[in-house]
C-alpha positions as protocol buffer text, in pm:
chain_id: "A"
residue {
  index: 1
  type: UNK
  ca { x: 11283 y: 4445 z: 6652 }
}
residue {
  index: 2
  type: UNK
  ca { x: 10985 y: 4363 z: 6463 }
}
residue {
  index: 3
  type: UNK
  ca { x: 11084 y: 4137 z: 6138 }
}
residue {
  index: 4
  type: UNK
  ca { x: 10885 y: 3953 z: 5801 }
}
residue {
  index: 5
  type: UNK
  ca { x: 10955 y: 3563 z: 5745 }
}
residue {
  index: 6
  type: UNK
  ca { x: 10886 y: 3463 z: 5436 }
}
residue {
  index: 7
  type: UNK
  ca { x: 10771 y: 3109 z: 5297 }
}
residue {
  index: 8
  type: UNK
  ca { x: 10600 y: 2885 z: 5078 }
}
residue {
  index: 9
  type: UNK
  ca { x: 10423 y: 2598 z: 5078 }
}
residue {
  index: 10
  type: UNK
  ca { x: 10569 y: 2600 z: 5466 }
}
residue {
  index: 11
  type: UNK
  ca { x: 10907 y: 2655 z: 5345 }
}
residue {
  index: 12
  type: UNK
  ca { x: 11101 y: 2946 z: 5487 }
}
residue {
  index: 13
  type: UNK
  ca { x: 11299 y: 3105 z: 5254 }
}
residue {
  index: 14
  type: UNK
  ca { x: 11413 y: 3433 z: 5452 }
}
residue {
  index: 15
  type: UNK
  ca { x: 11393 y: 3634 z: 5705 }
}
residue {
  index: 16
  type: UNK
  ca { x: 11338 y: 4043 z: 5710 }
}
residue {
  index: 17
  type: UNK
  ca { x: 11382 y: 4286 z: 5985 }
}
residue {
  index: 18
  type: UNK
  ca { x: 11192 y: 4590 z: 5948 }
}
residue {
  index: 19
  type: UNK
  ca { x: 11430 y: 4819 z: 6009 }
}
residue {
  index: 20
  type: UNK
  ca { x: 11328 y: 5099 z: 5791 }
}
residue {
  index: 21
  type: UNK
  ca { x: 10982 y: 5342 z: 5815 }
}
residue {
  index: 22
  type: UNK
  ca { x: 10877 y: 5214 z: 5493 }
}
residue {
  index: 23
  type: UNK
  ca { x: 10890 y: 4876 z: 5342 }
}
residue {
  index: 24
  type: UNK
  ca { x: 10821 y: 4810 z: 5022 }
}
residue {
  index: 25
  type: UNK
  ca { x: 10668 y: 4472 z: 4891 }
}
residue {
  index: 26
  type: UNK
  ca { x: 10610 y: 4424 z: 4506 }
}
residue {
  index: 27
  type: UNK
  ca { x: 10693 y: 4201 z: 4200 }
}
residue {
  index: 28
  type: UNK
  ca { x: 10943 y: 4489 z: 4068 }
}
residue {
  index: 29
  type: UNK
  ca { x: 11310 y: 4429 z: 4213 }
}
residue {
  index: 30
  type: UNK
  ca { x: 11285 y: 4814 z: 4335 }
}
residue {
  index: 31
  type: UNK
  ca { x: 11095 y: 4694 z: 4593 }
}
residue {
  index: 32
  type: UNK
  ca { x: 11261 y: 4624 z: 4947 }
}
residue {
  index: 33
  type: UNK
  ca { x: 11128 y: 4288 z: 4945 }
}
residue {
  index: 34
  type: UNK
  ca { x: 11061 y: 4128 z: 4597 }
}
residue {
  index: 35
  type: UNK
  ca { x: 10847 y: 3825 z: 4520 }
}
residue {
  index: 36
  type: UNK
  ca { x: 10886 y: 3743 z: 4140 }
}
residue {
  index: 37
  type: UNK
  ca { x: 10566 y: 3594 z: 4109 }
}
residue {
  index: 38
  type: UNK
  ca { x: 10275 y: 3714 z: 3901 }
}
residue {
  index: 39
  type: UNK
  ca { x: 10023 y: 3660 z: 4159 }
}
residue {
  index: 40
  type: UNK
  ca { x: 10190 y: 3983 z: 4301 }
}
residue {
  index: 41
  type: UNK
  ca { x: 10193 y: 4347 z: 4183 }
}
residue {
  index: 42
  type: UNK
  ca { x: 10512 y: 4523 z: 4058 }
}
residue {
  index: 43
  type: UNK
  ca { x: 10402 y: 4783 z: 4337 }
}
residue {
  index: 44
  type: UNK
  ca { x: 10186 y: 4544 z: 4589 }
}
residue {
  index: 45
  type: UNK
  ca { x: 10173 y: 4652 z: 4894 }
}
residue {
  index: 46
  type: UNK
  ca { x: 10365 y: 4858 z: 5197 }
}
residue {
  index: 47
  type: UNK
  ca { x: 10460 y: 4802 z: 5555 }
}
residue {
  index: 48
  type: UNK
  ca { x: 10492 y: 5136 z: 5743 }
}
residue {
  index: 49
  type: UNK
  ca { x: 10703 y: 5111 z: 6063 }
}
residue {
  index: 50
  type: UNK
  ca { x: 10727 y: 5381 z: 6348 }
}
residue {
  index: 51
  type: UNK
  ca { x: 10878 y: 5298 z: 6703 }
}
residue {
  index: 52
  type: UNK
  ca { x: 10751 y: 4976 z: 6774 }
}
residue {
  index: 53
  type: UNK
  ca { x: 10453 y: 4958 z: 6547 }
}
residue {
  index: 54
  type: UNK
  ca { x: 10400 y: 4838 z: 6191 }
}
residue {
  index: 55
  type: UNK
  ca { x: 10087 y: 4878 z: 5987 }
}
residue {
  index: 56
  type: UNK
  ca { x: 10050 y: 4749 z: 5612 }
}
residue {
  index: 57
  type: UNK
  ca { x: 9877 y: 4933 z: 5345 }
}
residue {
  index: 58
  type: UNK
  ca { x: 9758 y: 4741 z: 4993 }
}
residue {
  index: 59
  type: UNK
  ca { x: 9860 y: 5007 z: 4728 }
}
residue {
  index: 60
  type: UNK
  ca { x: 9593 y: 4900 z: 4546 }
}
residue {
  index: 61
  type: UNK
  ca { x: 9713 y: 4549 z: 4381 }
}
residue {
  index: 62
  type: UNK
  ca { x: 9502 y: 4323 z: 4136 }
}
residue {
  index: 63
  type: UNK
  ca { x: 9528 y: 4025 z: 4358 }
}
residue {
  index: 64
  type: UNK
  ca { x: 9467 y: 4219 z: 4696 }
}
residue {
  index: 65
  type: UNK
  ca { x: 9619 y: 4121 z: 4978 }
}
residue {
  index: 66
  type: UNK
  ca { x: 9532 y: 3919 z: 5259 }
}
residue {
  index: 67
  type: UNK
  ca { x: 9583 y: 3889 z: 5626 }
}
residue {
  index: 68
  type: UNK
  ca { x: 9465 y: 3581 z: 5861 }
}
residue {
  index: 69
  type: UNK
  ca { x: 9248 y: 3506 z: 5594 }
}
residue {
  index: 70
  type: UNK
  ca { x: 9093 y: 3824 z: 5570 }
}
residue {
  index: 71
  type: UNK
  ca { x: 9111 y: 4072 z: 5267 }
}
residue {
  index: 72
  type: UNK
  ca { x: 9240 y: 4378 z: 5364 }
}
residue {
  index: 73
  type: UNK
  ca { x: 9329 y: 4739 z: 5270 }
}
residue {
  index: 74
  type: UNK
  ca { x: 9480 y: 4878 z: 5592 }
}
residue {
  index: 75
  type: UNK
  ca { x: 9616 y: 4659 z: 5857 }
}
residue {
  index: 76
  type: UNK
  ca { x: 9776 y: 4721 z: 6185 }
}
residue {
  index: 77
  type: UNK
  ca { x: 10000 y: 4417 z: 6243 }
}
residue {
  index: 78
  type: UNK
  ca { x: 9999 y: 4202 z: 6562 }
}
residue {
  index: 79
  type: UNK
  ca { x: 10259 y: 3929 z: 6629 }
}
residue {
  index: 80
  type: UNK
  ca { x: 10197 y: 3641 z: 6479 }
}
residue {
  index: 81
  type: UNK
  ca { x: 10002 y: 3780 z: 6146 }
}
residue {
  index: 82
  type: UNK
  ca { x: 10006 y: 3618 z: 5869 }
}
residue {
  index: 83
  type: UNK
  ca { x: 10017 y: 3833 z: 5510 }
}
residue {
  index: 84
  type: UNK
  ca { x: 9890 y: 3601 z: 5191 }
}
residue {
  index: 85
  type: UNK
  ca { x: 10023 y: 3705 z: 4879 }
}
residue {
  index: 86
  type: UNK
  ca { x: 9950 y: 3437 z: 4652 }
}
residue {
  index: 87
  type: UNK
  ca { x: 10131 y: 3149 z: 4742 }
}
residue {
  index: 88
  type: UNK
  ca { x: 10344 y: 3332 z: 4929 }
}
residue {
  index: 89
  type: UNK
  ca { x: 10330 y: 3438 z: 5307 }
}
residue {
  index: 90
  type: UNK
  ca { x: 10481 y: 3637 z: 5529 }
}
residue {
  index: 91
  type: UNK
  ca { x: 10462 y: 3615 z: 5885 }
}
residue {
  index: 92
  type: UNK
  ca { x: 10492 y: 3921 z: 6089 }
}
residue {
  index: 93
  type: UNK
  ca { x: 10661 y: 3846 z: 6438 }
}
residue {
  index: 94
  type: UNK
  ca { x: 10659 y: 4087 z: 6684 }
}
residue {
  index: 95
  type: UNK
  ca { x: 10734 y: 3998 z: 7067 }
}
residue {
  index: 96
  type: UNK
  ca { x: 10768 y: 4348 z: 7190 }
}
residue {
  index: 97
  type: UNK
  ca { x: 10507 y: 4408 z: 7436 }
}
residue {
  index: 98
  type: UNK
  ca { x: 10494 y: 4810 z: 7334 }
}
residue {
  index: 99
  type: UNK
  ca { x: 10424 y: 4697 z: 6957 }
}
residue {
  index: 100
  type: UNK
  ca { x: 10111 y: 4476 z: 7098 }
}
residue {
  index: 101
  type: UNK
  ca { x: 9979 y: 4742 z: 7363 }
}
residue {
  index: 102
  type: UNK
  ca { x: 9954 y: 4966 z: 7109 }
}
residue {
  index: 103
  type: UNK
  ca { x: 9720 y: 4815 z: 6888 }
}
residue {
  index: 104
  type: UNK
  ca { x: 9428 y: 4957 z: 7019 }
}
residue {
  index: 105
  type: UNK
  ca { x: 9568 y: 5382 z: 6966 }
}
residue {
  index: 106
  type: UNK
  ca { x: 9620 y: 5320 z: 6642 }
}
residue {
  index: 107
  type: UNK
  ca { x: 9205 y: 5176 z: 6641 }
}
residue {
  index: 108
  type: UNK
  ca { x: 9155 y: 5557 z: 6768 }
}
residue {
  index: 109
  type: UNK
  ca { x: 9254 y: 5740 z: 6452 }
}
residue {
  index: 110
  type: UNK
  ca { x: 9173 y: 6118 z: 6503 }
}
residue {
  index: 111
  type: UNK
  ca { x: 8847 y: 6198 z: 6221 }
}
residue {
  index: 112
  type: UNK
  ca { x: 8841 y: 6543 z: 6215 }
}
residue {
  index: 113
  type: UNK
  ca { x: 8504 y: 6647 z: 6244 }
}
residue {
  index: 114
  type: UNK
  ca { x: 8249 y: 6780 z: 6508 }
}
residue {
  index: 115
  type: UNK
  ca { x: 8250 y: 6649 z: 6862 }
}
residue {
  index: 116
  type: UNK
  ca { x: 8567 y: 6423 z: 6741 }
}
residue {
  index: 117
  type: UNK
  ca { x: 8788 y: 6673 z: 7004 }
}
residue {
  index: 118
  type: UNK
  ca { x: 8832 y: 6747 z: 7339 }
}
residue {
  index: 119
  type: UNK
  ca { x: 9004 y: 6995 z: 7550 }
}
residue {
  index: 120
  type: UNK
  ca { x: 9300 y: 6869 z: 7646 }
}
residue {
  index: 121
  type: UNK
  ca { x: 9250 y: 6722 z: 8037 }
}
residue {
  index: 122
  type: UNK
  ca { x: 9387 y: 6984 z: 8242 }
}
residue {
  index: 123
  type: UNK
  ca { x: 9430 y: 6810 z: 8583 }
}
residue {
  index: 124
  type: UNK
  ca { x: 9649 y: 6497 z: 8472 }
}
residue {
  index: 125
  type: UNK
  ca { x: 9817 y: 6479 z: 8792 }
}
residue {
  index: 126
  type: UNK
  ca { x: 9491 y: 6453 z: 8958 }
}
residue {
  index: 127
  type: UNK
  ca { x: 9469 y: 6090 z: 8975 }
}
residue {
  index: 128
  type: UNK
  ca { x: 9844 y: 6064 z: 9161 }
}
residue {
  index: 129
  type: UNK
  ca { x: 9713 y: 6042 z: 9529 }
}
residue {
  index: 130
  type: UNK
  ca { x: 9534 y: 5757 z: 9440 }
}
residue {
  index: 131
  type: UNK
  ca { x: 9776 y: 5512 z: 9460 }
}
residue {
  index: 132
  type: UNK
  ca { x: 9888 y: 5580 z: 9798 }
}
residue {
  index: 133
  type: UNK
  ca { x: 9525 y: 5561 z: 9893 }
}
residue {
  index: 134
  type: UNK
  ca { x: 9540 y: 5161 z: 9777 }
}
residue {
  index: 135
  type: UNK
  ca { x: 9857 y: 5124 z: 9936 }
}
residue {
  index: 136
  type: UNK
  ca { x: 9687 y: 5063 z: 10274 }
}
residue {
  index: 137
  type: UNK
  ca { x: 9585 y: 4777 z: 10175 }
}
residue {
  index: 138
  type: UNK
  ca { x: 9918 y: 4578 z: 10133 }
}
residue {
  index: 139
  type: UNK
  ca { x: 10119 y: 4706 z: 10484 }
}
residue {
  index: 140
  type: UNK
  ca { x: 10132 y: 5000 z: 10724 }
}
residue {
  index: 141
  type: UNK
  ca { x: 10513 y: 5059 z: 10602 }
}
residue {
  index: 142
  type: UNK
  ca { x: 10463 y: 5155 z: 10218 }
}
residue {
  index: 143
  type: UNK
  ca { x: 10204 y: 5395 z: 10285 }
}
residue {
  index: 144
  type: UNK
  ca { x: 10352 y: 5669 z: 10049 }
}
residue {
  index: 145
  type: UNK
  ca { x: 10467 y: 5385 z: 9786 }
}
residue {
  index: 146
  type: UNK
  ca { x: 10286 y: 5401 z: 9442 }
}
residue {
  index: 147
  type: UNK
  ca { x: 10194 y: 5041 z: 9383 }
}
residue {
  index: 148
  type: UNK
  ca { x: 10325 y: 5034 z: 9046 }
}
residue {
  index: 149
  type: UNK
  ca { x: 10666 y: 5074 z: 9219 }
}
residue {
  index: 150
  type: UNK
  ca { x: 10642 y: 4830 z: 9482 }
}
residue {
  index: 151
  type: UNK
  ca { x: 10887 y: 4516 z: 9394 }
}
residue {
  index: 152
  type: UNK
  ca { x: 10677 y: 4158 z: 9463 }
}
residue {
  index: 153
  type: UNK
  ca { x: 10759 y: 4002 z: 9748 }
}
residue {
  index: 154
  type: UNK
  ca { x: 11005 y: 4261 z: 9853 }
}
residue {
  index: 155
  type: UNK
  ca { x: 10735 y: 4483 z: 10036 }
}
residue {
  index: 156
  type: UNK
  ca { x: 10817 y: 4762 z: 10258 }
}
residue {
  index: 157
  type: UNK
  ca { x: 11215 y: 4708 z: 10262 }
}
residue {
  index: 158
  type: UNK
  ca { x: 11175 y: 4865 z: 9902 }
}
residue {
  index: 159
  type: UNK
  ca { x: 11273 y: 5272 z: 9899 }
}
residue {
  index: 160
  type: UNK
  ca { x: 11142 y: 5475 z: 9598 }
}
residue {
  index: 161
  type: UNK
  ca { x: 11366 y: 5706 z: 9475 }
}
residue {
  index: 162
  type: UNK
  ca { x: 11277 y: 5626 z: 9123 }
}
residue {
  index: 163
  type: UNK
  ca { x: 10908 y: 5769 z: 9196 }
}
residue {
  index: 164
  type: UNK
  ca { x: 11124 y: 6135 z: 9193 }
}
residue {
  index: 165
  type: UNK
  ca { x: 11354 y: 6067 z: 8912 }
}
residue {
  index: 166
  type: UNK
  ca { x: 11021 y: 5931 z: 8645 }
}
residue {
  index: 167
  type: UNK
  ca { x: 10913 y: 6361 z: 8687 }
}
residue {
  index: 168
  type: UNK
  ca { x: 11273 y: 6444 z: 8649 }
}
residue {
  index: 169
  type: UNK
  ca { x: 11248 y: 6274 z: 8256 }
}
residue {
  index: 170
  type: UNK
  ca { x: 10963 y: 6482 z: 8153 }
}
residue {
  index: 171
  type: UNK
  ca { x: 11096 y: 6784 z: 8093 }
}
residue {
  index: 172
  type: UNK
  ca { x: 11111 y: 6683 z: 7759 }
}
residue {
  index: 173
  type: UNK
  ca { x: 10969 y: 6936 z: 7502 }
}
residue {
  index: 174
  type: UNK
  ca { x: 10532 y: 6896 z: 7460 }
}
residue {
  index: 175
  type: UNK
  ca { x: 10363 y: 7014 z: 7161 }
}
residue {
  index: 176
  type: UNK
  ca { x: 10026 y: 7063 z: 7056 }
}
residue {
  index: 177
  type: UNK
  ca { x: 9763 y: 7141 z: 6703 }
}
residue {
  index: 178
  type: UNK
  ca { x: 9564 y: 7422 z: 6703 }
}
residue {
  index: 179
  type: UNK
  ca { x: 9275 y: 7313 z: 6421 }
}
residue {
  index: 180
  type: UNK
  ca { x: 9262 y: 7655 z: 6233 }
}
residue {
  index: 181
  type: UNK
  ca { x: 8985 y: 7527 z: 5970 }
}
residue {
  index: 182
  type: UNK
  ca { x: 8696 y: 7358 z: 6037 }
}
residue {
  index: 183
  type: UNK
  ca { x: 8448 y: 7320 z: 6264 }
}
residue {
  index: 184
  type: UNK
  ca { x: 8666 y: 7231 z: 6547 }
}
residue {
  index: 185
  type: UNK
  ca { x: 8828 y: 7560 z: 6497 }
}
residue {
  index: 186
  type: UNK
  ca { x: 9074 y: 7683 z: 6761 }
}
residue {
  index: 187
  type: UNK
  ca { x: 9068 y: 7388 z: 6907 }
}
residue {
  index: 188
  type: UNK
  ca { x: 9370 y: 7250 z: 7083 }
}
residue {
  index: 189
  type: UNK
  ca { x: 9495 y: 6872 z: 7084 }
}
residue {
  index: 190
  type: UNK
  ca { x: 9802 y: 6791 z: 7296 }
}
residue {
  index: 191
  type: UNK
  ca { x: 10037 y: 6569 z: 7161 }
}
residue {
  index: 192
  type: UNK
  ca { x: 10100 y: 6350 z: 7445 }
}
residue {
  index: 193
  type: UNK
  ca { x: 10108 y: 5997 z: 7293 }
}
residue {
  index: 194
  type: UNK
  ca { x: 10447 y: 5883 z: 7115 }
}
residue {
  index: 195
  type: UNK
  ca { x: 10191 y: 5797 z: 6838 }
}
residue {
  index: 196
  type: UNK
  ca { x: 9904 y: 6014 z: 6759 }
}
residue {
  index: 197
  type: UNK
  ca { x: 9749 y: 5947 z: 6394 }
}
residue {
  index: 198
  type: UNK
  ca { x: 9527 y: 6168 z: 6251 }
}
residue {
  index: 199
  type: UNK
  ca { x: 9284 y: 6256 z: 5951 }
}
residue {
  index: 200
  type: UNK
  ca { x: 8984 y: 6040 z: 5752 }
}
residue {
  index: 201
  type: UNK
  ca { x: 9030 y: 5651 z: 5734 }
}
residue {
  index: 202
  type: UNK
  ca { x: 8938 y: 5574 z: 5338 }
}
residue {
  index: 203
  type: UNK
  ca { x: 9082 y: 5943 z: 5235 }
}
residue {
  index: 204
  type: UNK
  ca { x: 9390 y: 6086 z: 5408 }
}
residue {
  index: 205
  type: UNK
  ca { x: 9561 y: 5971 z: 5678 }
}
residue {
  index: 206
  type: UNK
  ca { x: 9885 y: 6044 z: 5859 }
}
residue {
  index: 207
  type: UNK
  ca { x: 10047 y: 5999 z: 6191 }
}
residue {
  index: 208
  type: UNK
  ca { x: 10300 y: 6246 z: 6432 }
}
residue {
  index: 209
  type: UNK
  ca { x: 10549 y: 6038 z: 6641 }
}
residue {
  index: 210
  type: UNK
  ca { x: 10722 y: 6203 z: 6967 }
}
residue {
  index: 211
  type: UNK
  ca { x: 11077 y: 6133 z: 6959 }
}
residue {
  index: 212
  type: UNK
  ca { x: 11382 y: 6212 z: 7149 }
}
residue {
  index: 213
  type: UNK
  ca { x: 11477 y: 6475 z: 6864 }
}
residue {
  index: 214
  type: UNK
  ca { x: 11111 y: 6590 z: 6852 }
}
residue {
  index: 215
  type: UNK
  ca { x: 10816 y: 6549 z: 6652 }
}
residue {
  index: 216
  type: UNK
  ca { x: 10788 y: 6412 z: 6310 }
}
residue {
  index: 217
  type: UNK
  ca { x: 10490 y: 6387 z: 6065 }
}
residue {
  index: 218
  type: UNK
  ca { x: 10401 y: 6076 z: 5856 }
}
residue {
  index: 219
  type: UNK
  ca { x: 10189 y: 5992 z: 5577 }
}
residue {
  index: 220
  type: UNK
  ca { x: 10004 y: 5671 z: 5623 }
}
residue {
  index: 221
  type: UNK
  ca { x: 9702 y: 5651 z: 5354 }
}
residue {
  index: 222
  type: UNK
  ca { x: 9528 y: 5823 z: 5073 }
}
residue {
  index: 223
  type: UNK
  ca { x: 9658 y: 5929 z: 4712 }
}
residue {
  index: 224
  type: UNK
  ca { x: 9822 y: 6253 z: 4831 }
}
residue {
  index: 225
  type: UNK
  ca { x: 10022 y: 6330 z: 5121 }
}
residue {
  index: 226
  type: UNK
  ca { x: 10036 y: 6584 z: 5363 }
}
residue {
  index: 227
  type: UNK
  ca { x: 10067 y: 6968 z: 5305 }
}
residue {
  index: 228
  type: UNK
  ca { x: 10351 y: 7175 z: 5523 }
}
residue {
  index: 229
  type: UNK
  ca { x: 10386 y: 7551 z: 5544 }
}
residue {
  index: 230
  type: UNK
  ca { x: 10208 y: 7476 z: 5155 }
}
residue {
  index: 231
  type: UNK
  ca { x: 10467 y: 7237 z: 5050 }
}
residue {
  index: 232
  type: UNK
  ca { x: 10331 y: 6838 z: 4970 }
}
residue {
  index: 233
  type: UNK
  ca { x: 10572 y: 6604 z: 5217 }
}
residue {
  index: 234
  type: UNK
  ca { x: 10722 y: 6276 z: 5035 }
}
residue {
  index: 235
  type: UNK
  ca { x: 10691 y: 5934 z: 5199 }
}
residue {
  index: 236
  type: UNK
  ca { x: 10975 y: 5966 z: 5469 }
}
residue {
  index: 237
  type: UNK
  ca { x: 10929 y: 6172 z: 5821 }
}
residue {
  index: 238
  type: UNK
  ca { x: 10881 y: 6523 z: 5843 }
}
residue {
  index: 239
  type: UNK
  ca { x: 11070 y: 6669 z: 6125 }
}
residue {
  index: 240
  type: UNK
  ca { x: 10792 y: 6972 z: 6262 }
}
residue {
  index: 241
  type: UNK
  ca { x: 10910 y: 7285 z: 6387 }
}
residue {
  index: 242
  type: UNK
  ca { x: 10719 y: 7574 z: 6579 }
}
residue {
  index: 243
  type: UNK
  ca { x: 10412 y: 7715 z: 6383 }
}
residue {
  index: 244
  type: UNK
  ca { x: 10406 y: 7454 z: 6125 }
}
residue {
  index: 245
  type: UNK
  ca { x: 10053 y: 7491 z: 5900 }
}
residue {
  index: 246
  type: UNK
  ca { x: 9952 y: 7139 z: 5861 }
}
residue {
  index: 247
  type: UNK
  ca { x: 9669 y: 7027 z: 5584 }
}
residue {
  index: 248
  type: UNK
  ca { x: 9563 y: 6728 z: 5607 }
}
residue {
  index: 249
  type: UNK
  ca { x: 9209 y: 6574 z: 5521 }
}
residue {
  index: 250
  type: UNK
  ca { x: 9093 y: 6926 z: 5419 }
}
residue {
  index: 251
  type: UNK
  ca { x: 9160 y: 7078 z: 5789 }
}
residue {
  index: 252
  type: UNK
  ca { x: 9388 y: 7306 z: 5828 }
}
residue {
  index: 253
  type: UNK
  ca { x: 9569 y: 7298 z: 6167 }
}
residue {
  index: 254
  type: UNK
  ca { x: 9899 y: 7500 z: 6318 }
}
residue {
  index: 255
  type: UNK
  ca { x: 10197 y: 7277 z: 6535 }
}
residue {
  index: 256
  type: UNK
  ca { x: 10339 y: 7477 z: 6847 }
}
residue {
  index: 257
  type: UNK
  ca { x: 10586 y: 7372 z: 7057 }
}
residue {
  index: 258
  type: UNK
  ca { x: 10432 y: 7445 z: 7420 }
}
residue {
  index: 259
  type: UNK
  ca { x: 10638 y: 7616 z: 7714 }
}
């Protein structure tokens, strides 16, 4: 679990896990975690949270806020970060391997414009038979073994059973946008990822997260949130259901539930 320490001067003064999608941090005692200082803003900034990855957002503060000694607006955090908030900092720590890999899909934010979207790959499977083309190379045995699967040091003694039962998870529900505005209209975008953010950095952004109970919608940045079925969303996930009208960013877009 990702978590906040807090110090100053090099002293720690406490600890906060980020347990909740969105953290507040702010002079006001509202706020989930309050620094009474004046150097920080009764509303300063906010840490959004979703599976393993945080991001902070400066909600526009006099001071502005600072990470690794860098002024910043919109921040996706790595281990180790440091926040500056004054004379206060607050060190983001992180050791989950997921919440690092990640960094770089949230880098790959969706702008919804011309040439920004693909078909969807249709033969994903395709590159499957590759590993047992590489397999070869290790022993005559594990011919049919998918390298990622092969135990080190173990070699061919290993069976793969497991290589059946990964296919047997997927039948999980997939889901897709149709962009109904725009000129990517009809346009289809799988929703593959268990993160996929979309919109315009600097104007409206917001990201849909695949979880076991389905797919929810989140706003991330911009003074006005996300539009459902014509209906502005709040701060907290929006659970999507079949034929939800999205607008977001001024694109219009439909969420289906795929077969």
């Amino acid at each position: 679990m990702a978590k906040l320490i807090l110090s100053m001067d090099g002293l720690v003064l406490k600890e906060i896990n980020l347990t909740k999608e969105r953290t507040t941090i702010g002079r006001k005692p509202h706020n989930d975690i309050q620094i009474d200082n004046l150097a920080v803003s009764g509303e300063h900034a906010v840490i959004v949270t979703i599976l393993q990855d945080s991001f902070l957002e400066d909600l526009g503060s006099t001071n502005g806020t600072v990470v690794n000694g860098q002024s910043v607006k919109k921040h996706f955090l790595q281990n180790n970060d440091i926040i500056e908030l004054g004379k206060y900092k607050l060190k983001y720590v992180n050791e989950t391997a997921a919440g690092v890999a990640k960094a770089a899909d949230f880098e790959k934010t969706m702008v919804l414009r011309p040439g920004s979207i693909r078909p969807a790959p249709g033969p994903a499977a395709a590159p499957a038979p590759a590993p047992a083309q590489a397999a070869p190379a290790a022993a005559a045995p594990p011919v049919t073994k998918p390298f990622s699967d092969t135990v080190a040091g173990q070699g061919p003694a290993t069976t793969m059973p497991p290589v059946s039962a990964k296919p047997a998870a997927a039948p999980q529900k997939s889901a897709a946008l149709q962009l109904l505005s725009g000129a990517n209209a009809g346009k289809e975008l799988d929703l593959t990822k268990p993160l996929t953010t979309l919109g315009k950095p600097g104007v409206q952004v917001a990201v849909i997260t695949r979880r076991p109970q389905g797919f929810f919608i989140t706003h991330v940045e911009g003074g006005s949130f996300p539009v459902v079925n014509g209906k502005p969303l709040d701060a907290q996930a929006h659970a999507l259901n079949d034929h939800d009208v999205i607008e977001l960013a001024g694109v219009k877009m439909e969420f289906f539930l795929k077969a």
